[in-house]
């Protein structure tokens, strides 16, 4: 059974696992106050050109999103997100559970646009309504699409003009950077906070939140502890991220995932199989005839995304650092069969 | 520098790390729905003699506590805890952040007593006050003390008579079981829910929550996801707990930690050094003359607990699965010096 | 200046004010435990044919909504509402502030339909999403429209089939009953809870929440107190509601408001002025040429609702128990001018 | 039956009721944006010498407390209060329900002292604990005691030195001012926010929150609406407070209540009946022999406060603007009997 189910179906990249093995017996202080976390934070600040940013390591995306968003907002302040945004759909109301409304706008491709932000703000006119204060975007999006640098700049300018914070969910940031003209050093200049996803890029677990905006930094460790996100053996996050940043392993792993996806995308295209979203990254959404879907499901593990009509099934194929050329070959063979 | 700072200063037990290494390349579904988690849950149900209990694996103690407590209580319902209870002091108001008051009662030794529970309930008489509904105890406590089986039975009977749930924080459950007459199979009979701490007993991270009470089980995975506690590569928890339960490694590791502590305790006693709490487990609280404290601090890493008077410093020594006889010898030598 | 701004622009109905004056000097216990509240609750149970319902008197609609909804739901459970629903738009995220997501569905006329409820439930399939558990409808709606008995029955059946609670916001219930075939005694049979609006029907303030579902009743006074909704001089609510229920004053007042609105509606129709919603109750939404709007605004107080195009302004006219025939005449004259 | 049960057992002061009657038919905009509220706010700013303060009118004390406290604090920030403080005991965990811990310190007389505040701050040292940020005091306290100006100054200086906000719950402010050397104009200089209780001083309902600290002012109306505290017919609050401030009716009413209490206090003293708290205001806590208590309970309505020993019952007598000399005479006669 080949897995195209997700980019978190396996354990860790060999280099990451090695680093954990080699440091296992060392004794350090807990809660992320150890030298490994300090070094990993420095590496991130250097690689993303943000010497003054605060870096916090947490264990998962929902945890980062709910902690960061609730740490910034006052009770009546709200988030703007695409209707397909992860916080809006797939986090069991985690942001609302901290007391904040998520105002959604429809998005066919998973991306948010400046005019949508302006429209939400214009519609929220008085104290009988929430006050939108933070814009949430994912890059790559939940549909595998990516923002161009120009698009992110336009969002950033819009947010600043309207007094909104821009927060970028980078659960799959590395594949987005690999597939777009956005560079690591652009993000701190454009966003008030963003996170670098490790879980979907070869760590056992771990996300690195980078907080750029000054007012967001104070007492953030209180926020992390209160929301249950402070790992006792915090150094595990530092060790893993340090290994991931070494020689740009994070970007090389993402490039591999994207390359594997590109082979599948080309194969689908050659077979005339349409896709539900125009993704240049490691998530693909082919719309398969039901018989084809059922045949594939016998030898491959993947998710069903949608049933656009009674004769078709949209599925999701995800590649990762762990996807082998052999698995891609097998998938392409099966698609052609 | 020898570490007596905590029981989470190192990585994982060799057997646990091996299991992670050996399963690293396997592909599984995420979020704890994999076979490793299923097996580990079965092992726990078997070892604790609770075939119908629900078992959930989470990443840390604060996360378990806030998720479990908020999942059970209605908004106006409150928790009863000792004033030294972890949720009352050291979790940054995590339970309150989910909307619930923690009613504390003073406790010199970290333990809660039936008459204190009855007194809190008697004092909360009408709708102008919160309604106590859950009793929180830790075993071992934050001061290293443990409950006897008879004491837990009395707490359990009191809770049932008053319509309260009994919840046991087992962050350090294994050392408590090793040092008391409580057996694993007693817990499901006495508690409505409890958790088995892995982080402080040799896992990289991980706690196993066992939910016995029927009404607490429904939709609990929603609760875990909403609070940010659902690990994408959830199998890591199953793999680790399975290794920890194998041949009672969890209890053997705890016995080692307690044995190392016993050697230190005997040494302290022989030297006439008093302790702040009568702990039979892996946390010891000697009250040192300041000069002795300062001398020790140069060669050993440990926490300062309190300053009972200007001439003395209470410190905390913690042992663990990773504590070596050599480190204990060195500490005893230094104490005698 | 004639007021068509709202149905809460004046004080109380004369009968209500009289009752307050006559009882002012009496001494009673507080917090709604007085005989006036007991009598008013009995009157409501009788008039709505629900001898076992719990009745709670609160001060305003947002307060009732947030208290009732948060009292029923567990943390991950969510509300389904029309996109125009008061809780979704005009309560500053009050429901989200208690931790619950409001899932909205588009509605042109302010009404919710069974197939929309089924679609929301069908889309929420696992623990990564909130669990819809309560359906919120307003009658009359925010656009003045009303449900027929058959429509409410269909909603109720849908909710029961799906395990959802049905909650009806009756801020303007009396005008809805006056304008539809729904009778007071239908509501307890169809809804799990609903409230009877007093503020917009001639009280100084006050809403009567009727809780039918057994599981929703327990400890509800705790909920009211915790959310700040327990009035010290609670009898003021009992006194007022008792006066309002006397000889069906509540329905007679609503009939007057609807009759005044009908005269305006006929006038608009005669003048060929379109309306934005087909309202048979006391809220009307004429779409006026801008010049007409500006002329009217000099002599009448009302709200601007929308700007459908550059040449037109949609406004809202609201009538009430306090609207005089003279005011309606003046408005009709001005519209004709 | 004479009522000494509470200071909210009757309706409104005649002057307040008159004002409501006289303005009943007027039409105004809602939600406190009317001229009556504007005038009442001006009167308060003038009387309390705080021209730049924001004044908000809400309906009850719990509502004010929960709204104000949650509007200021970030999620991990906590409140310091006396163990007898209203928010700590008698508001059903309303502050915790907004996510914030209340750190209590023991207080025999209901008052908080600077050294207690310093001790709480000193004990909260890192991100594993909440961050105390707001000090809550009541004046008069829940035990009828009052602060001197010098005591409030010391609290205020302590708060400023520690970066804490000082919030004063003035549910019974008028009797406190009448019984102490604190003047209205002292409060804005000493507190960051405080509220002037109307409910217990002769209004049907209503509290006036005065926000002095700049950072607390922004978007406060959002907070009020979100927590359910925005009254549709908001002018009722303005009308009532304007009547209460006219010719210092608020202080004159308080002086009457205190004078009635003084007569009872003198009577108790003459009879050698001890009191549980040294209250110079309108709440008295005599410790009665049980037989005396039972005899009194047949002719008077009052609350039982405590059972200090099997032979005695501590009760609470409360006087108000509505207490008559005749009722006091009857009570004194009965005590002597």
Short mmCIF file of C-alpha atoms in Angstrom, two decimals, chain B residues 2-336:
data_model
loop_
_atom_site.label_atom_id
_atom_site.label_comp_id
_atom_site.label_asym_id
_atom_site.label_seq_id
_atom_site.Cartn_x
_atom_site.Cartn_y
_atom_site.Cartn_z
CA UNK B 2 24.93 16.51 37.63
CA UNK B 3 21.22 17.11 37.08
CA UNK B 4 18.72 16.73 39.87
CA UNK B 5 16.60 19.48 38.39
CA UNK B 6 13.74 17.48 37.06
CA UNK B 7 12.54 14.18 35.73
CA UNK B 8 12.36 15.60 32.23
CA UNK B 9 15.91 16.75 31.76
CA UNK B 10 16.86 14.04 29.27
CA UNK B 11 15.30 12.51 26.17
CA UNK B 12 13.70 9.07 26.23
CA UNK B 13 14.39 5.70 27.76
CA UNK B 14 16.51 3.61 25.35
CA UNK B 15 13.66 1.17 24.75
CA UNK B 16 11.35 4.04 23.84
CA UNK B 17 13.85 5.65 21.54
CA UNK B 18 14.48 2.31 19.88
CA UNK B 19 10.80 1.87 19.21
CA UNK B 20 10.65 5.29 17.59
CA UNK B 21 13.65 4.52 15.44
CA UNK B 22 12.33 1.16 14.35
CA UNK B 23 8.93 2.50 13.32
CA UNK B 24 10.14 5.73 11.80
CA UNK B 25 9.79 4.79 8.15
CA UNK B 26 6.36 3.19 8.41
CA UNK B 27 3.37 4.96 6.92
CA UNK B 28 0.22 5.22 9.01
CA UNK B 29 -2.88 7.33 9.24
CA UNK B 30 -2.62 10.33 11.54
CA UNK B 31 -4.26 11.76 14.62
CA UNK B 32 -4.00 8.70 16.81
CA UNK B 33 -6.16 6.45 14.64
CA UNK B 34 -3.22 4.17 13.84
CA UNK B 35 -2.61 0.58 15.05
CA UNK B 36 0.11 1.61 17.51
CA UNK B 37 -2.27 3.82 19.45
CA UNK B 38 -4.92 1.11 19.36
CA UNK B 39 -2.48 -1.42 20.78
CA UNK B 40 -1.18 0.91 23.44
CA UNK B 41 -4.72 1.75 24.48
CA UNK B 42 -5.48 -1.96 24.75
CA UNK B 43 -2.39 -2.52 26.84
CA UNK B 44 -3.46 0.24 29.20
CA UNK B 45 -7.00 -1.06 29.48
CA UNK B 46 -5.59 -4.49 30.27
CA UNK B 47 -2.95 -3.34 32.74
CA UNK B 48 -5.44 -1.09 34.57
CA UNK B 49 -8.28 -3.60 34.35
CA UNK B 50 -10.76 -1.22 32.71
CA UNK B 51 -11.94 -2.91 29.51
CA UNK B 52 -14.54 -0.22 28.82
CA UNK B 53 -12.47 2.86 29.48
CA UNK B 54 -11.64 5.34 26.73
CA UNK B 55 -7.94 6.05 26.37
CA UNK B 56 -6.62 9.25 24.77
CA UNK B 57 -2.99 10.11 24.22
CA UNK B 58 -1.98 13.75 24.62
CA UNK B 59 1.30 15.58 24.71
CA UNK B 60 1.59 17.20 28.13
CA UNK B 61 0.02 17.51 31.52
CA UNK B 62 -1.43 21.01 31.29
CA UNK B 63 -2.97 20.04 27.99
CA UNK B 64 -4.58 16.94 29.48
CA UNK B 65 -5.85 18.78 32.51
CA UNK B 66 -7.44 21.68 30.67
CA UNK B 67 -8.93 19.45 27.99
CA UNK B 68 -10.39 16.87 30.34
CA UNK B 69 -11.72 19.30 32.91
CA UNK B 70 -13.36 21.63 30.40
CA UNK B 71 -14.86 18.69 28.52
CA UNK B 72 -16.78 17.52 31.54
CA UNK B 73 -17.96 20.66 33.27
CA UNK B 74 -20.83 22.94 32.43
CA UNK B 75 -19.92 26.65 32.53
CA UNK B 76 -20.77 27.35 36.17
CA UNK B 77 -19.25 24.16 37.53
CA UNK B 78 -15.98 24.36 39.42
CA UNK B 79 -13.02 22.29 40.50
CA UNK B 80 -11.85 21.57 44.04
CA UNK B 81 -8.08 21.26 44.44
CA UNK B 82 -5.39 21.55 47.05
CA UNK B 83 -3.81 24.99 47.13
CA UNK B 84 -0.57 23.38 45.98
CA UNK B 85 -2.28 21.55 43.11
CA UNK B 86 -0.59 21.90 39.75
CA UNK B 87 -3.69 23.35 38.08
CA UNK B 88 -4.02 25.89 40.89
CA UNK B 89 -0.49 27.19 40.77
CA UNK B 90 1.64 26.14 37.84
CA UNK B 91 -0.54 26.09 34.75
CA UNK B 92 -0.96 29.83 34.19
CA UNK B 93 -4.65 29.73 34.86
CA UNK B 94 -5.27 27.18 32.11
CA UNK B 95 -8.44 25.86 33.70
CA UNK B 96 -9.78 29.35 34.33
CA UNK B 97 -8.98 30.19 30.71
CA UNK B 98 -11.56 27.57 29.76
CA UNK B 99 -14.03 29.36 32.04
CA UNK B 100 -13.96 27.38 35.28
CA UNK B 101 -13.07 28.44 38.78
CA UNK B 102 -10.68 26.33 40.84
CA UNK B 103 -11.69 26.35 44.50
CA UNK B 104 -8.59 25.70 46.57
CA UNK B 105 -8.21 24.40 50.10
CA UNK B 106 -4.99 24.72 52.08
CA UNK B 107 -2.77 21.65 52.16
CA UNK B 108 0.55 21.38 53.88
CA UNK B 109 1.50 18.08 52.30
CA UNK B 110 -0.11 18.47 48.90
CA UNK B 111 -2.95 16.06 49.68
CA UNK B 112 -6.67 16.68 49.74
CA UNK B 113 -8.94 15.25 52.43
CA UNK B 114 -12.61 14.24 52.39
CA UNK B 115 -13.62 16.77 55.03
CA UNK B 116 -12.15 19.56 52.92
CA UNK B 117 -14.25 18.49 49.97
CA UNK B 118 -17.36 18.37 52.12
CA UNK B 119 -16.59 21.82 53.51
CA UNK B 120 -16.25 23.37 50.06
CA UNK B 121 -19.53 21.82 48.95
CA UNK B 122 -21.27 22.96 52.11
CA UNK B 123 -20.10 26.51 51.54
CA UNK B 124 -21.45 26.67 47.99
CA UNK B 125 -25.14 26.86 48.64
CA UNK B 126 -26.87 28.72 45.86
CA UNK B 127 -26.75 30.09 42.35
CA UNK B 128 -24.67 33.10 43.37
CA UNK B 129 -21.74 30.76 43.78
CA UNK B 130 -20.07 28.28 41.49
CA UNK B 131 -21.14 24.66 41.77
CA UNK B 132 -18.24 22.37 42.72
CA UNK B 133 -18.40 19.32 40.47
CA UNK B 134 -14.94 17.85 40.06
CA UNK B 135 -12.22 17.02 42.55
CA UNK B 136 -8.66 17.25 41.31
CA UNK B 137 -5.91 15.31 43.06
CA UNK B 138 -2.33 14.58 42.01
CA UNK B 139 -0.59 11.33 42.90
CA UNK B 140 2.25 11.66 43.63
CA UNK B 141 1.55 15.21 44.71
CA UNK B 142 3.55 18.31 43.88
CA UNK B 143 5.40 17.69 47.15
CA UNK B 144 6.25 14.09 46.37
CA UNK B 145 3.75 12.66 48.84
CA UNK B 146 1.40 9.82 47.94
CA UNK B 147 -2.10 8.67 48.75
CA UNK B 148 -2.75 5.29 50.33
CA UNK B 149 -5.41 3.09 48.81
CA UNK B 150 -7.60 3.75 51.82
CA UNK B 151 -7.21 7.49 51.37
CA UNK B 152 -8.15 7.32 47.71
CA UNK B 153 -11.13 5.16 48.58
CA UNK B 154 -12.29 7.72 51.10
CA UNK B 155 -11.95 10.51 48.54
CA UNK B 156 -13.81 8.44 45.99
CA UNK B 157 -16.66 7.66 48.37
CA UNK B 158 -16.92 11.31 49.32
CA UNK B 159 -17.08 12.37 45.70
CA UNK B 160 -19.76 9.84 44.87
CA UNK B 161 -21.84 10.82 47.86
CA UNK B 162 -21.67 14.46 46.79
CA UNK B 163 -22.15 13.91 43.08
CA UNK B 164 -18.63 15.01 42.22
CA UNK B 165 -16.27 13.56 39.66
CA UNK B 166 -12.86 12.44 40.88
CA UNK B 167 -9.98 13.25 38.54
CA UNK B 168 -6.44 12.13 39.24
CA UNK B 169 -3.45 13.90 37.70
CA UNK B 170 -0.90 11.16 37.30
CA UNK B 171 1.95 13.18 35.87
CA UNK B 172 4.05 11.17 38.32
CA UNK B 173 1.71 8.20 38.74
CA UNK B 174 4.32 5.47 38.37
CA UNK B 175 6.48 6.61 41.28
CA UNK B 176 3.31 6.92 43.38
CA UNK B 177 2.24 3.37 42.62
CA UNK B 178 5.75 2.14 43.37
CA UNK B 179 5.72 3.89 46.73
CA UNK B 180 2.20 3.09 47.92
CA UNK B 181 -0.29 0.24 48.22
CA UNK B 182 -2.37 1.60 45.32
CA UNK B 183 -2.38 -0.77 42.34
CA UNK B 184 -3.04 0.12 38.72
CA UNK B 185 -6.35 -1.71 38.77
CA UNK B 186 -7.56 0.38 41.70
CA UNK B 187 -7.64 3.60 39.74
CA UNK B 188 -10.52 2.94 37.33
CA UNK B 189 -12.59 1.72 40.25
CA UNK B 190 -11.93 4.87 42.24
CA UNK B 191 -11.62 7.67 39.68
CA UNK B 192 -13.85 8.97 36.93
CA UNK B 193 -10.77 9.82 34.91
CA UNK B 194 -7.03 9.83 35.48
CA UNK B 195 -3.92 10.15 33.42
CA UNK B 196 -0.73 8.13 33.29
CA UNK B 197 2.25 10.43 32.96
CA UNK B 198 4.79 9.50 30.35
CA UNK B 199 6.87 12.67 30.07
CA UNK B 200 8.24 12.34 33.59
CA UNK B 201 8.70 8.59 33.26
CA UNK B 202 10.95 8.30 30.27
CA UNK B 203 8.99 9.25 27.15
CA UNK B 204 10.02 12.08 24.89
CA UNK B 205 6.55 13.35 25.68
CA UNK B 206 3.10 11.93 26.19
CA UNK B 207 0.36 11.36 28.73
CA UNK B 208 -2.36 8.74 28.54
CA UNK B 209 -5.75 9.91 29.72
CA UNK B 210 -8.09 7.16 30.87
CA UNK B 211 -11.75 8.15 30.94
CA UNK B 212 -13.91 5.79 32.94
CA UNK B 213 -17.13 7.76 33.41
CA UNK B 214 -19.51 7.16 30.57
CA UNK B 215 -20.78 10.72 30.24
CA UNK B 216 -17.26 11.99 29.90
CA UNK B 217 -16.45 9.84 26.90
CA UNK B 218 -18.72 11.20 24.24
CA UNK B 219 -17.07 13.34 21.61
CA UNK B 220 -13.88 13.56 23.57
CA UNK B 221 -11.81 13.64 20.39
CA UNK B 222 -13.60 16.87 19.51
CA UNK B 223 -12.36 18.28 22.82
CA UNK B 224 -8.79 17.17 22.15
CA UNK B 225 -8.74 18.69 18.68
CA UNK B 226 -10.35 21.95 19.79
CA UNK B 227 -7.81 22.51 22.54
CA UNK B 228 -4.86 21.89 20.23
CA UNK B 229 -3.96 18.52 21.69
CA UNK B 230 -4.34 16.23 18.69
CA UNK B 231 -0.91 15.26 17.37
CA UNK B 232 -0.74 14.84 13.59
CA UNK B 233 1.74 11.98 13.87
CA UNK B 234 -0.29 10.59 16.71
CA UNK B 235 1.28 7.16 16.45
CA UNK B 236 4.38 8.56 18.15
CA UNK B 237 2.36 8.44 21.34
CA UNK B 238 1.16 4.92 20.74
CA UNK B 239 4.65 3.68 19.89
CA UNK B 240 6.12 5.24 23.01
CA UNK B 241 3.43 4.09 25.41
CA UNK B 242 3.53 0.59 24.00
CA UNK B 243 7.27 0.48 24.71
CA UNK B 244 6.73 1.90 28.17
CA UNK B 245 4.12 -0.67 29.12
CA UNK B 246 6.12 -3.58 27.74
CA UNK B 247 7.26 -5.74 30.66
CA UNK B 248 6.17 -2.99 33.04
CA UNK B 249 9.02 -0.76 32.01
CA UNK B 250 7.02 2.16 33.38
CA UNK B 251 7.01 0.67 36.88
CA UNK B 252 10.59 -0.50 36.70
CA UNK B 253 11.74 2.96 35.68
CA UNK B 254 9.77 4.45 38.54
CA UNK B 255 11.26 1.96 40.97
CA UNK B 256 14.72 3.03 39.86
CA UNK B 257 13.88 6.69 40.37
CA UNK B 258 12.46 5.98 43.81
CA UNK B 259 15.47 3.88 44.75
CA UNK B 260 17.84 6.65 43.78
CA UNK B 261 15.75 9.08 45.81
CA UNK B 262 15.76 6.72 48.77
CA UNK B 263 19.54 6.74 48.80
CA UNK B 264 19.55 10.52 48.90
CA UNK B 265 16.83 10.58 51.54
CA UNK B 266 18.83 8.22 53.72
CA UNK B 267 21.87 10.40 53.23
CA UNK B 268 19.99 13.54 54.22
CA UNK B 269 18.60 11.79 57.25
CA UNK B 270 22.01 10.56 58.31
CA UNK B 271 23.31 14.09 58.07
CA UNK B 272 20.41 15.45 60.08
CA UNK B 273 19.19 17.62 57.22
CA UNK B 274 15.44 18.19 57.55
CA UNK B 275 13.05 17.99 54.60
CA UNK B 276 10.01 20.15 53.89
CA UNK B 277 7.76 17.25 52.92
CA UNK B 278 7.65 13.60 53.82
CA UNK B 279 8.09 12.27 50.31
CA UNK B 280 8.62 8.57 49.58
CA UNK B 281 9.00 9.27 45.85
CA UNK B 282 11.42 10.91 43.49
CA UNK B 283 11.10 14.50 44.70
CA UNK B 284 12.95 15.52 47.85
CA UNK B 285 12.86 18.92 49.53
CA UNK B 286 15.84 19.32 51.87
CA UNK B 287 16.17 22.50 53.88
CA UNK B 288 19.81 23.45 53.53
CA UNK B 289 21.91 26.03 55.33
CA UNK B 290 22.61 28.75 52.76
CA UNK B 291 26.33 28.04 52.58
CA UNK B 292 25.66 24.38 51.85
CA UNK B 293 23.12 25.33 49.20
CA UNK B 294 25.58 27.67 47.50
CA UNK B 295 28.34 25.11 47.52
CA UNK B 296 26.06 22.47 46.01
CA UNK B 297 24.81 24.82 43.32
CA UNK B 298 28.28 24.98 41.84
CA UNK B 299 28.31 21.32 40.90
CA UNK B 300 24.69 20.29 40.64
CA UNK B 301 21.65 21.55 38.81
CA UNK B 302 18.47 21.67 40.91
CA UNK B 303 15.66 24.06 41.74
CA UNK B 304 15.32 26.43 44.66
CA UNK B 305 11.92 25.79 46.21
CA UNK B 306 11.61 28.25 49.05
CA UNK B 307 13.42 30.47 51.55
CA UNK B 308 11.92 29.42 54.88
CA UNK B 309 14.17 31.80 56.85
CA UNK B 310 17.15 34.06 56.11
CA UNK B 311 19.66 31.33 56.93
CA UNK B 312 18.14 28.44 54.98
CA UNK B 313 17.16 27.50 51.47
CA UNK B 314 14.75 24.72 50.64
CA UNK B 315 15.75 23.05 47.39
CA UNK B 316 14.26 20.29 45.32
CA UNK B 317 16.16 17.22 44.18
CA UNK B 318 14.41 15.11 41.56
CA UNK B 319 15.54 11.71 40.41
CA UNK B 320 14.37 9.78 37.38
CA UNK B 321 14.94 6.73 35.19
CA UNK B 322 18.04 8.59 34.00
CA UNK B 323 19.62 9.21 37.37
CA UNK B 324 22.84 7.24 37.81
CA UNK B 325 24.26 5.81 40.98
CA UNK B 326 27.36 7.83 40.23
CA UNK B 327 25.37 11.07 40.30
CA UNK B 328 23.80 10.10 43.60
CA UNK B 329 27.22 9.26 45.04
CA UNK B 330 28.50 12.63 43.95
CA UNK B 331 25.54 14.40 45.51
CA UNK B 332 25.90 12.52 48.78
CA UNK B 333 29.63 13.32 48.84
CA UNK B 334 28.89 16.96 48.29
CA UNK B 335 26.24 17.00 50.99
CA UNK B 336 28.70 15.49 53.43
#
